[in-house]
Coordinates of C-alpha atoms and ligand atoms in Angstrom, one line a residue:
M7 CA 0.0 0.0 0.0
S8 CA 1.9 3.1 -1.2
F9 CA 0.5 6.4 -0.1
D10 CA 1.7 9.9 0.2
L11 CA 1.5 10.6 4.0
Q12 CA 1.6 14.4 3.6
G13 CA -0.4 14.5 0.4
F14 CA -3.6 15.9 1.7
P15 CA -4.4 18.5 4.4
A16 CA -5.7 18.0 7.9
D17 CA -9.4 16.9 8.0
S18 CA -11.6 20.0 7.5
E19 CA -14.3 18.8 10.0
A20 CA -11.9 18.3 12.8
L21 CA -10.2 21.6 11.9
A22 CA -13.6 23.4 12.2
A23 CA -14.7 21.6 15.4
L24 CA -11.5 22.4 17.2
A25 CA -11.2 25.9 15.8
A26 CA -14.7 26.5 17.4
R27 CA -13.0 25.8 20.7
G28 CA -10.1 28.1 20.0
L29 CA -7.8 25.2 19.2
D30 CA -5.5 24.7 16.2
Y31 CA -5.5 21.3 14.6
R32 CA -2.4 20.8 12.5
L33 CA -0.5 18.2 10.4
V34 CA 3.0 18.2 11.9
D35 CA 5.9 18.6 9.4
T36 CA 8.1 15.7 10.6
T37 CA 11.2 17.2 9.0
D38 CA 10.8 20.1 11.5
V39 CA 12.8 18.8 14.4
A40 CA 11.7 21.4 16.9
A41 CA 8.0 20.9 16.2
T42 CA 8.2 17.2 16.1
S43 CA 10.3 17.1 19.3
A44 CA 7.6 19.2 21.1
W45 CA 5.0 16.7 19.8
V46 CA 7.0 13.8 21.2
E47 CA 7.2 15.6 24.5
A48 CA 3.4 15.8 24.6
D49 CA 3.0 12.2 23.5
H50 CA 5.3 11.0 26.4
R51 CA 3.5 13.2 28.9
G52 CA 0.1 12.0 27.6
F53 CA 1.0 8.4 28.4
H54 CA 2.5 9.3 31.7
H55 CA 6.0 8.3 30.5
S56 CA 9.2 10.0 31.7
R57 CA 10.4 12.9 29.7
P58 CA 12.2 11.7 26.5
R59 CA 16.0 11.8 26.5
Q60 CA 17.8 13.0 23.4
I61 CA 18.3 9.4 22.3
D62 CA 14.5 8.8 22.6
L63 CA 13.8 11.9 20.6
D64 CA 16.2 10.9 17.9
F65 CA 14.6 7.5 17.7
D66 CA 11.0 8.9 17.6
L67 CA 11.9 11.5 15.0
G68 CA 13.1 8.7 12.7
M69 CA 10.0 6.6 13.3
L70 CA 7.6 9.6 12.8
A71 CA 9.1 10.4 9.4
E72 CA 7.2 7.4 8.2
R73 CA 3.9 8.5 9.8
R74 CA 1.2 11.1 9.4
V75 CA 1.4 13.1 12.6
H76 CA -1.2 15.5 13.9
G77 CA -1.2 17.8 16.9
V78 CA -3.8 20.1 18.5
Y79 CA -2.4 23.4 19.8
D80 CA -3.8 25.9 22.2
P81 CA -2.4 29.4 21.5
T82 CA -3.2 30.5 25.0
M83 CA -0.8 28.1 26.7
A84 CA 2.5 29.2 28.3
D85 CA 4.3 27.2 25.7
P86 CA 2.0 27.0 22.7
S87 CA 4.5 25.0 20.7
V88 CA 3.7 21.9 22.7
P89 CA 0.5 20.3 21.5
V90 CA -2.4 19.6 23.9
A91 CA -3.3 16.5 21.9
T92 CA -1.5 14.1 19.7
V93 CA -2.2 11.3 17.2
S94 CA -0.1 9.5 14.6
S95 CA -1.1 7.0 11.9
W96 CA 0.2 5.1 8.9
P97 CA -0.8 2.7 6.3
T98 CA 0.2 -0.9 6.9
G99 CA -0.7 -4.5 6.3
L100 CA -2.8 -6.7 8.7
S101 CA -2.7 -10.5 8.3
V102 CA -6.2 -12.0 7.7
P103 CA -7.4 -15.6 7.6
G104 CA -6.0 -17.4 4.6
G105 CA -2.5 -15.9 4.8
R106 CA -3.2 -12.7 2.9
S107 CA -2.7 -9.1 4.1
V108 CA -5.3 -6.4 4.0
D109 CA -4.5 -2.7 3.6
A110 CA -5.1 -1.2 7.0
W111 CA -4.7 2.2 8.7
A112 CA -2.9 2.0 12.0
V113 CA -3.7 4.7 14.6
S114 CA -1.4 5.4 17.5
S115 CA -0.3 8.0 20.1
V116 CA -3.8 9.2 20.9
T117 CA -3.3 11.6 23.8
V118 CA -5.1 14.6 25.2
S119 CA -3.5 16.7 27.9
P120 CA -5.2 16.4 31.3
T121 CA -5.6 20.2 31.1
H122 CA -7.9 19.8 28.0
R123 CA -9.7 16.5 28.7
R124 CA -13.4 15.8 28.0
R125 CA -13.9 18.7 25.6
G126 CA -14.3 16.5 22.5
I127 CA -10.7 16.7 21.3
A128 CA -10.2 12.9 21.1
R129 CA -13.5 12.6 19.3
A130 CA -12.5 15.1 16.6
L131 CA -9.1 13.4 16.2
M132 CA -10.6 9.9 16.0
L133 CA -13.3 10.9 13.4
A134 CA -10.6 12.6 11.4
E135 CA -8.5 9.4 11.4
L136 CA -11.5 7.5 9.9
Q137 CA -11.4 10.0 7.1
N138 CA -7.7 9.6 6.7
A139 CA -8.1 5.9 6.6
R140 CA -10.6 6.3 3.8
A141 CA -8.4 8.8 1.9
A142 CA -5.6 6.3 2.1
G143 CA -7.8 3.6 0.6
A144 CA -7.6 1.4 3.7
A145 CA -10.1 -1.4 4.1
L146 CA -10.1 -0.9 7.9
A147 CA -8.5 1.2 10.7
M148 CA -7.0 -0.5 13.7
L149 CA -5.3 0.3 17.0
T150 CA -4.3 -1.1 20.4
A151 CA -6.0 0.5 23.4
T152 CA -5.0 1.6 26.9
E153 CA -8.6 1.4 28.0
A154 CA -11.4 -0.7 26.6
T155 CA -14.0 2.1 27.0
I156 CA -12.6 4.7 24.6
Y157 CA -12.9 3.5 21.0
G158 CA -16.2 1.6 20.6
R159 CA -18.0 4.8 20.0
Y160 CA -16.0 5.3 16.8
G161 CA -16.9 1.8 15.5
Y162 CA -13.8 -0.1 16.7
A163 CA -14.1 -3.5 18.4
P164 CA -11.7 -6.0 19.9
A165 CA -10.8 -8.5 17.2
A166 CA -7.7 -10.4 18.4
R167 CA -6.7 -11.1 22.0
A168 CA -3.4 -11.6 23.7
A169 CA -2.4 -13.1 27.1
T170 CA 0.5 -13.5 29.4
V171 CA 1.8 -17.1 29.4
F172 CA 3.8 -18.4 32.4
V173 CA 5.6 -21.7 32.4
D174 CA 6.7 -23.2 35.7
R175 CA 10.2 -24.4 35.2
R176 CA 10.0 -27.4 37.6
R177 CA 7.0 -28.8 35.7
A178 CA 8.2 -27.9 32.2
H179 CA 9.2 -31.4 30.9
W180 CA 9.2 -31.3 27.1
V181 CA 7.5 -34.1 25.3
G182 CA 6.9 -32.4 22.0
P183 CA 8.8 -33.4 18.8
D184 CA 12.5 -32.4 18.5
A185 CA 13.0 -29.6 16.0
P186 CA 15.5 -30.8 13.3
G187 CA 17.5 -27.5 13.4
R188 CA 19.3 -25.7 16.2
V189 CA 18.9 -22.6 18.4
Q190 CA 21.9 -20.4 19.0
F191 CA 22.7 -17.0 20.5
V192 CA 23.3 -14.3 18.0
D193 CA 24.1 -10.6 18.4
A194 CA 21.3 -8.1 17.8
A195 CA 23.0 -6.3 14.9
S196 CA 23.4 -9.5 12.9
I197 CA 19.7 -10.6 13.3
R198 CA 18.6 -7.1 12.4
E199 CA 19.7 -7.7 8.8
I200 CA 17.4 -10.7 8.4
A201 CA 14.7 -9.7 10.9
P202 CA 12.4 -7.8 8.4
A203 CA 12.1 -10.9 6.1
L204 CA 11.7 -13.3 9.0
A205 CA 9.2 -11.1 10.7
R206 CA 7.2 -10.7 7.5
R207 CA 6.9 -14.5 7.1
A208 CA 6.0 -14.9 10.7
V209 CA 3.3 -12.2 10.5
A210 CA 1.7 -13.8 7.5
R211 CA 1.1 -17.0 9.4
T212 CA -1.3 -15.4 12.0
P213 CA -4.4 -13.3 11.4
G214 CA -4.3 -10.2 13.6
E215 CA -0.5 -9.6 13.3
I216 CA 0.5 -6.4 11.6
D217 CA 3.6 -5.5 9.6
R218 CA 6.6 -4.8 11.7
W219 CA 8.2 -1.4 10.9
P220 CA 12.0 -0.8 11.0
A221 CA 12.0 1.2 14.2
L222 CA 10.1 -1.5 16.0
L223 CA 12.7 -4.0 15.2
D224 CA 15.5 -1.7 16.3
H225 CA 13.6 -1.2 19.5
V226 CA 12.9 -4.8 20.4
L227 CA 16.5 -5.7 19.6
G228 CA 17.7 -2.8 21.8
L229 CA 19.6 -1.3 18.9
H230 CA 18.2 2.2 19.4
D231 CA 19.9 2.5 22.8
P232 CA 22.3 -0.3 23.0
E233 CA 24.1 0.8 26.3
S234 CA 20.9 1.1 28.4
E235 CA 20.5 -1.4 31.2
R236 CA 17.4 -2.8 29.5
S237 CA 19.1 -3.3 26.1
R238 CA 22.1 -4.9 27.7
A239 CA 19.9 -7.4 29.5
R240 CA 18.4 -8.6 26.2
R241 CA 19.6 -11.8 24.6
V242 CA 18.7 -12.8 21.1
V243 CA 18.4 -16.4 19.9
R244 CA 17.9 -17.6 16.4
Y245 CA 16.5 -20.9 15.1
D246 CA 18.2 -22.3 11.9
D247 CA 16.6 -25.3 10.2
E248 CA 18.4 -28.4 9.3
R249 CA 19.8 -26.8 6.2
G250 CA 21.1 -23.8 8.2
N251 CA 18.5 -21.3 7.1
P252 CA 17.2 -18.9 9.7
Q253 CA 13.5 -19.5 10.4
G254 CA 12.9 -17.5 13.6
F255 CA 14.2 -15.6 16.5
A256 CA 13.3 -14.5 20.0
V257 CA 14.4 -11.7 22.3
F258 CA 14.4 -12.4 26.0
R259 CA 15.9 -11.3 29.3
V260 CA 16.2 -12.8 32.7
T261 CA 14.8 -10.6 35.5
R262 CA 16.2 -11.4 38.9
E263 CA 17.7 -10.4 42.1
P264 CA 21.4 -11.4 42.6
N265 CA 21.7 -15.1 43.3
E266 CA 18.0 -15.7 43.2
P267 CA 16.4 -17.7 40.5
G268 CA 14.8 -15.3 38.1
V269 CA 12.2 -15.4 35.3
A270 CA 13.1 -15.6 31.6
E271 CA 10.8 -13.1 30.1
F272 CA 10.2 -12.4 26.4
D273 CA 8.0 -10.1 24.4
F274 CA 9.2 -10.9 20.9
L275 CA 9.2 -14.2 19.2
A276 CA 9.1 -14.4 15.4
A277 CA 8.7 -17.9 14.0
A278 CA 8.3 -18.5 10.2
T279 CA 7.7 -22.3 10.7
D280 CA 6.2 -24.6 13.3
D281 CA 9.6 -26.1 13.9
A282 CA 11.0 -22.7 14.7
E283 CA 8.1 -21.9 17.0
R284 CA 8.5 -25.1 18.9
A285 CA 12.3 -24.9 19.1
L286 CA 12.3 -21.3 20.4
W287 CA 9.6 -22.1 23.0
R288 CA 11.6 -25.2 24.1
F289 CA 14.7 -23.1 24.5
L290 CA 12.9 -20.5 26.5
V291 CA 11.2 -22.9 28.9
E292 CA 14.3 -25.0 29.5
Q293 CA 16.4 -22.4 31.1
D294 CA 18.3 -23.3 34.3
F295 CA 18.4 -21.1 37.3
V296 CA 15.0 -19.6 36.7
S297 CA 11.7 -20.3 38.4
G298 CA 9.9 -20.0 35.1
T299 CA 9.4 -18.4 31.7
R300 CA 7.0 -15.6 31.0
G301 CA 5.8 -14.7 27.5
L302 CA 4.1 -11.4 27.1
L303 CA 1.4 -10.7 24.5
R304 CA 1.2 -14.4 23.6
S305 CA -1.7 -16.1 21.8
V306 CA -4.6 -17.3 24.0
D307 CA -4.3 -20.5 22.0
E308 CA -0.6 -21.5 22.1
P309 CA 0.2 -25.2 21.3
L310 CA 2.6 -25.1 24.3
P311 CA 0.4 -27.1 26.8
W312 CA 0.4 -29.9 24.2
L313 CA 4.2 -29.9 24.1
L314 CA 4.8 -30.5 27.8
E315 CA 4.2 -33.6 29.9
D316 CA 2.3 -31.5 32.4
P317 CA 0.0 -29.0 30.7
R318 CA -0.7 -27.4 34.1
A319 CA 2.9 -26.1 33.9
V320 CA 1.3 -23.4 31.7
T321 CA -0.7 -20.6 33.2
V322 CA -2.5 -18.2 30.9
S323 CA -3.4 -14.9 32.6
N324 CA -4.1 -11.3 31.8
V325 CA -6.1 -12.2 28.7
V326 CA -6.9 -8.8 27.0
D327 CA -8.6 -7.5 24.0
H328 CA -5.6 -6.3 22.2
L329 CA -6.2 -5.5 18.5
W330 CA -9.2 -3.3 17.8
V331 CA -10.5 -3.2 14.3
R332 CA -12.8 -0.6 12.6
V333 CA -14.1 -1.6 9.2
I334 CA -13.9 1.3 6.7
D335 CA -14.7 -0.5 3.4
P336 CA -16.7 -3.7 3.9
V337 CA -16.2 -4.8 0.3
A338 CA -12.4 -4.6 0.4
A339 CA -12.2 -6.0 4.0
L340 CA -14.5 -8.9 3.4
S341 CA -12.9 -9.7 0.0
A342 CA -9.4 -9.8 1.5
R343 CA -9.8 -12.8 3.8
S344 CA -10.7 -16.4 3.0
Y345 CA -13.5 -18.3 4.7
S346 CA -13.8 -21.7 6.2
T347 CA -17.1 -22.8 4.6
P348 CA -18.6 -22.0 1.2
G349 CA -21.9 -20.2 1.3
R350 CA -23.9 -17.1 0.5
L351 CA -24.7 -14.5 3.2
V352 CA -26.2 -11.1 3.0
I353 CA -24.7 -8.8 5.7
E354 CA -26.5 -5.6 6.6
V355 CA -24.1 -3.2 8.4
D356 CA -25.3 -0.2 10.4
D357 CA -22.7 2.5 10.9
T358 CA -23.8 5.6 12.8
V359 CA -20.7 7.5 11.6
G360 CA -21.9 6.9 8.0
I361 CA -18.7 5.3 6.6
A362 CA -19.2 1.5 6.3
G363 CA -23.0 1.1 6.4
G364 CA -25.0 -0.8 3.7
R365 CA -26.0 -4.2 2.5
F366 CA -23.3 -6.5 1.2
E367 CA -23.5 -9.9 -0.4
L368 CA -20.7 -12.4 0.5
V369 CA -20.4 -15.4 -1.8
V370 CA -17.7 -17.9 -0.8
D371 CA -16.6 -20.7 -3.2
E372 CA -15.4 -24.2 -2.4
R373 CA -11.8 -22.9 -2.0
G374 CA -12.9 -20.3 0.6
R375 CA -12.4 -17.4 -1.8
A376 CA -14.9 -14.6 -1.5
E377 CA -16.8 -12.4 -3.9
V378 CA -18.3 -9.4 -2.2
A379 CA -20.6 -6.8 -3.6
A380 CA -22.6 -3.9 -2.2
I381 CA -26.2 -5.3 -2.6
D382 CA -27.3 -2.4 -4.9
R383 CA -24.8 -3.6 -7.5
A384 CA -25.4 -7.3 -6.8
D385 CA -27.5 -9.6 -8.8
A386 CA -31.2 -9.0 -8.0
A387 CA -31.5 -12.6 -7.0
A388 CA -29.2 -11.9 -4.0
S389 CA -32.2 -10.6 -2.0
A390 CA -34.4 -13.5 -3.0
T391 CA -36.2 -15.4 -0.3
G392 CA -34.2 -18.1 1.3
V393 CA -30.9 -16.3 1.2
R394 CA -29.3 -16.3 4.6
G395 CA -28.6 -12.9 6.2
I396 CA -27.4 -11.2 9.3
R397 CA -27.8 -7.6 10.5
L398 CA -25.1 -6.1 12.7
G399 CA -23.3 -2.9 13.6
V400 CA -19.9 -1.9 12.3
R401 CA -18.4 -2.8 15.7
E402 CA -19.8 -6.3 15.5
L403 CA -18.4 -6.6 11.9
G404 CA -15.0 -5.6 13.2
A405 CA -15.2 -8.1 16.1
I406 CA -16.0 -11.1 13.8
Y407 CA -13.8 -10.0 10.9
L408 CA -10.7 -12.0 11.8
G409 CA -12.6 -15.0 13.2
G410 CA -11.7 -14.3 16.8
V411 CA -15.3 -13.8 18.0
H412 CA -18.1 -16.2 16.9
P413 CA -21.1 -14.4 15.4
S414 CA -23.3 -16.7 17.5
V415 CA -21.7 -15.2 20.7
L416 CA -22.7 -11.8 19.5
A417 CA -26.1 -13.1 18.6
R418 CA -26.5 -14.4 22.1
A419 CA -25.5 -11.0 23.4
G420 CA -28.2 -9.4 21.3
R421 CA -25.7 -7.7 19.0
I422 CA -26.3 -9.7 15.8
E423 CA -29.7 -10.5 14.3
E424 CA -30.4 -13.0 11.7
T425 CA -32.7 -12.1 8.8
S426 CA -33.5 -15.7 8.0
P427 CA -33.2 -18.9 10.0
R428 CA -29.8 -20.5 10.6
S429 CA -27.9 -17.5 9.2
V430 CA -25.9 -17.1 12.3
E431 CA -24.9 -20.8 12.2
L432 CA -23.7 -20.2 8.6
A433 CA -21.9 -17.0 9.6
D434 CA -20.1 -19.0 12.4
A435 CA -18.9 -21.6 10.0
M436 CA -17.9 -19.1 7.3
F437 CA -16.0 -16.6 9.5
A438 CA -14.2 -19.3 11.6
S439 CA -10.4 -18.9 11.3
Q440 CA -8.2 -22.0 11.2
R441 CA -5.7 -20.1 13.4
T442 CA -6.8 -18.1 16.4
P443 CA -6.2 -14.4 15.7
H444 CA -3.4 -12.9 17.7
L445 CA -1.4 -9.7 17.9
S446 CA 1.9 -9.9 19.7
I447 CA 3.0 -6.2 19.7
W448 CA 1.7 -2.9 20.9
F449 CA 1.5 -0.1 18.4
Ligands
LIG512 C1 -8.4 8.8 26.1 C2 -8.2 10.3 25.9 C3 -7.4 10.5 24.6 C4 -9.6 10.9 25.7 O1 -9.5 12.3 25.3 P1 -10.7 13.4 25.5 O2 -10.3 14.5 24.6 O3 -10.8 13.6 27.0 O4 -11.9 12.6 25.0 P2 -13.3 13.3 24.4 O5 -13.6 14.5 25.2 O6 -13.2 13.5 23.0 O7 -14.3 12.2 24.7 C5 -15.1 11.6 23.8 C6 -15.9 10.5 24.4 O8 -15.1 9.5 25.0 C7 -15.3 9.4 26.4 N1 -14.0 9.1 27.0 C8 -12.9 9.7 26.8 N2 -11.9 9.1 27.4 C9 -12.4 8.1 28.1 C10 -11.9 7.1 28.9 N3 -10.6 7.1 29.3 N4 -12.7 6.2 29.4 C11 -14.0 6.2 29.1 N5 -14.6 7.1 28.2 C12 -13.8 8.0 27.8 C13 -15.9 10.7 26.8 O9 -16.6 10.5 28.0 C14 -16.8 11.0 25.6 O10 -17.9 10.3 25.7 P3 -19.3 10.6 24.9 O11 -19.0 10.2 23.4 O12 -20.3 9.8 25.5 O13 -19.5 12.1 25.1 C15 -7.5 11.0 27.1 O14 -8.2 10.7 28.2 C16 -6.1 10.6 27.3 O15 -5.2 11.2 26.8 N6 -5.9 9.5 28.1 C17 -4.5 9.1 28.4 C18 -3.7 8.5 27.2 C19 -4.5 7.3 26.7 O16 -4.9 6.4 27.4 N7 -4.7 7.4 25.3 C20 -5.4 6.3 24.6 C21 -4.3 5.6 23.9 S1 -4.9 4.1 23.2

């Protein structure tokens, strides 16, 4: 998805709504170091992070050059160059069932200063991002959320979950198959060269994962700030297959008090094959002098318990809604994924914001490939009696999109209606995903 990030002005509706409150909504020129640094200051403050050091500013300036960055400014502030609200966004791929990637619009850095909260600033920014997503030709917008109560009102819904997985070292006896390759320690700089290609292959395997951007890889490998205590604690291991080809890597650290068994903790594991995934997990759970291994933002459906003699060695906790999806273009979104069952379903979408509403006909062939059309343009027979159909809001469409939420669960919650008998049953079968959707990073 190629797109000129600076190619169109700030959204006129947000501009007018915020101007009416005496606020100035601007697209930040990310080549302007002073303006972008002030924006980064506001972003850190908004998330209650420490003030950025120069090294953090340099890192963020590089990353933001690849994003569309907006700030809201209050000219009456003591320092009007620091925005009172921030948001950044960029076009990127999201993996969908079937192994393809859909064009998506990632939204990040949504903050409003506590001095300006609850005046509708976030609302103006979020509605503008939906327009940006549309202008970029994205099928959907997406984000990860600090709080689950913020984004539903704009049409977002949780679509892929994540969890903390802890493995008790004493009970972690491996009984799974041996991987034919080997795991070895490598330095972060050497893995950085092959990380983009490996990460791309790993991302394609799981619906809900999004494309990794260069600065993220620098960050997880500790290359942006190699001498910090946190970066120095990181260890990188790579799995090579039996022919010596790298197929995955993981970044972990051992947290511990001196001479006390610690915990091996990891938040980044990229596996392009099942062998790589098993081998890296095995390496991570078979550490000595640790009480256990903790994986952050792991899938709620890891094969791990089936690889250990004692499945109760594995504790899954802190299960969270992690990836939030907001459908922008139902035809593009529904066409991009594949489906588990052939069938024909009419989907009526209600969208109070007026972006994605309408009636759509989804026809899936024996191979799981979809043809989708807005019903006005579809064959008249599409609305004939007997065609199965469901009626739902844009949030519910986002929730079921990746296959992480069953339509029947939302029907039981009174959030999906069927327009003819057994339509929800068909929707359940069609939207099911072979692999449980999962997102393993924050963005
Ligand atoms: C979340 C945040 C951006 C909201 O900004 P804001 O300008 O105060 O929000 P708005 O005034 O536009 O509120 C719009 C609506 O969202 C609701 N809302 C806003 N923040 C909310 C929150 N944290 N929890 C629940 N509801 C919230 C408002 O009540 C309002 O509801 P309404 O539509 O029924 O009127 C701001 O609180 C913030 O910066 N929080 C800290 C950083 C953060 O968590 N950012 C989110 C990153 S994912």
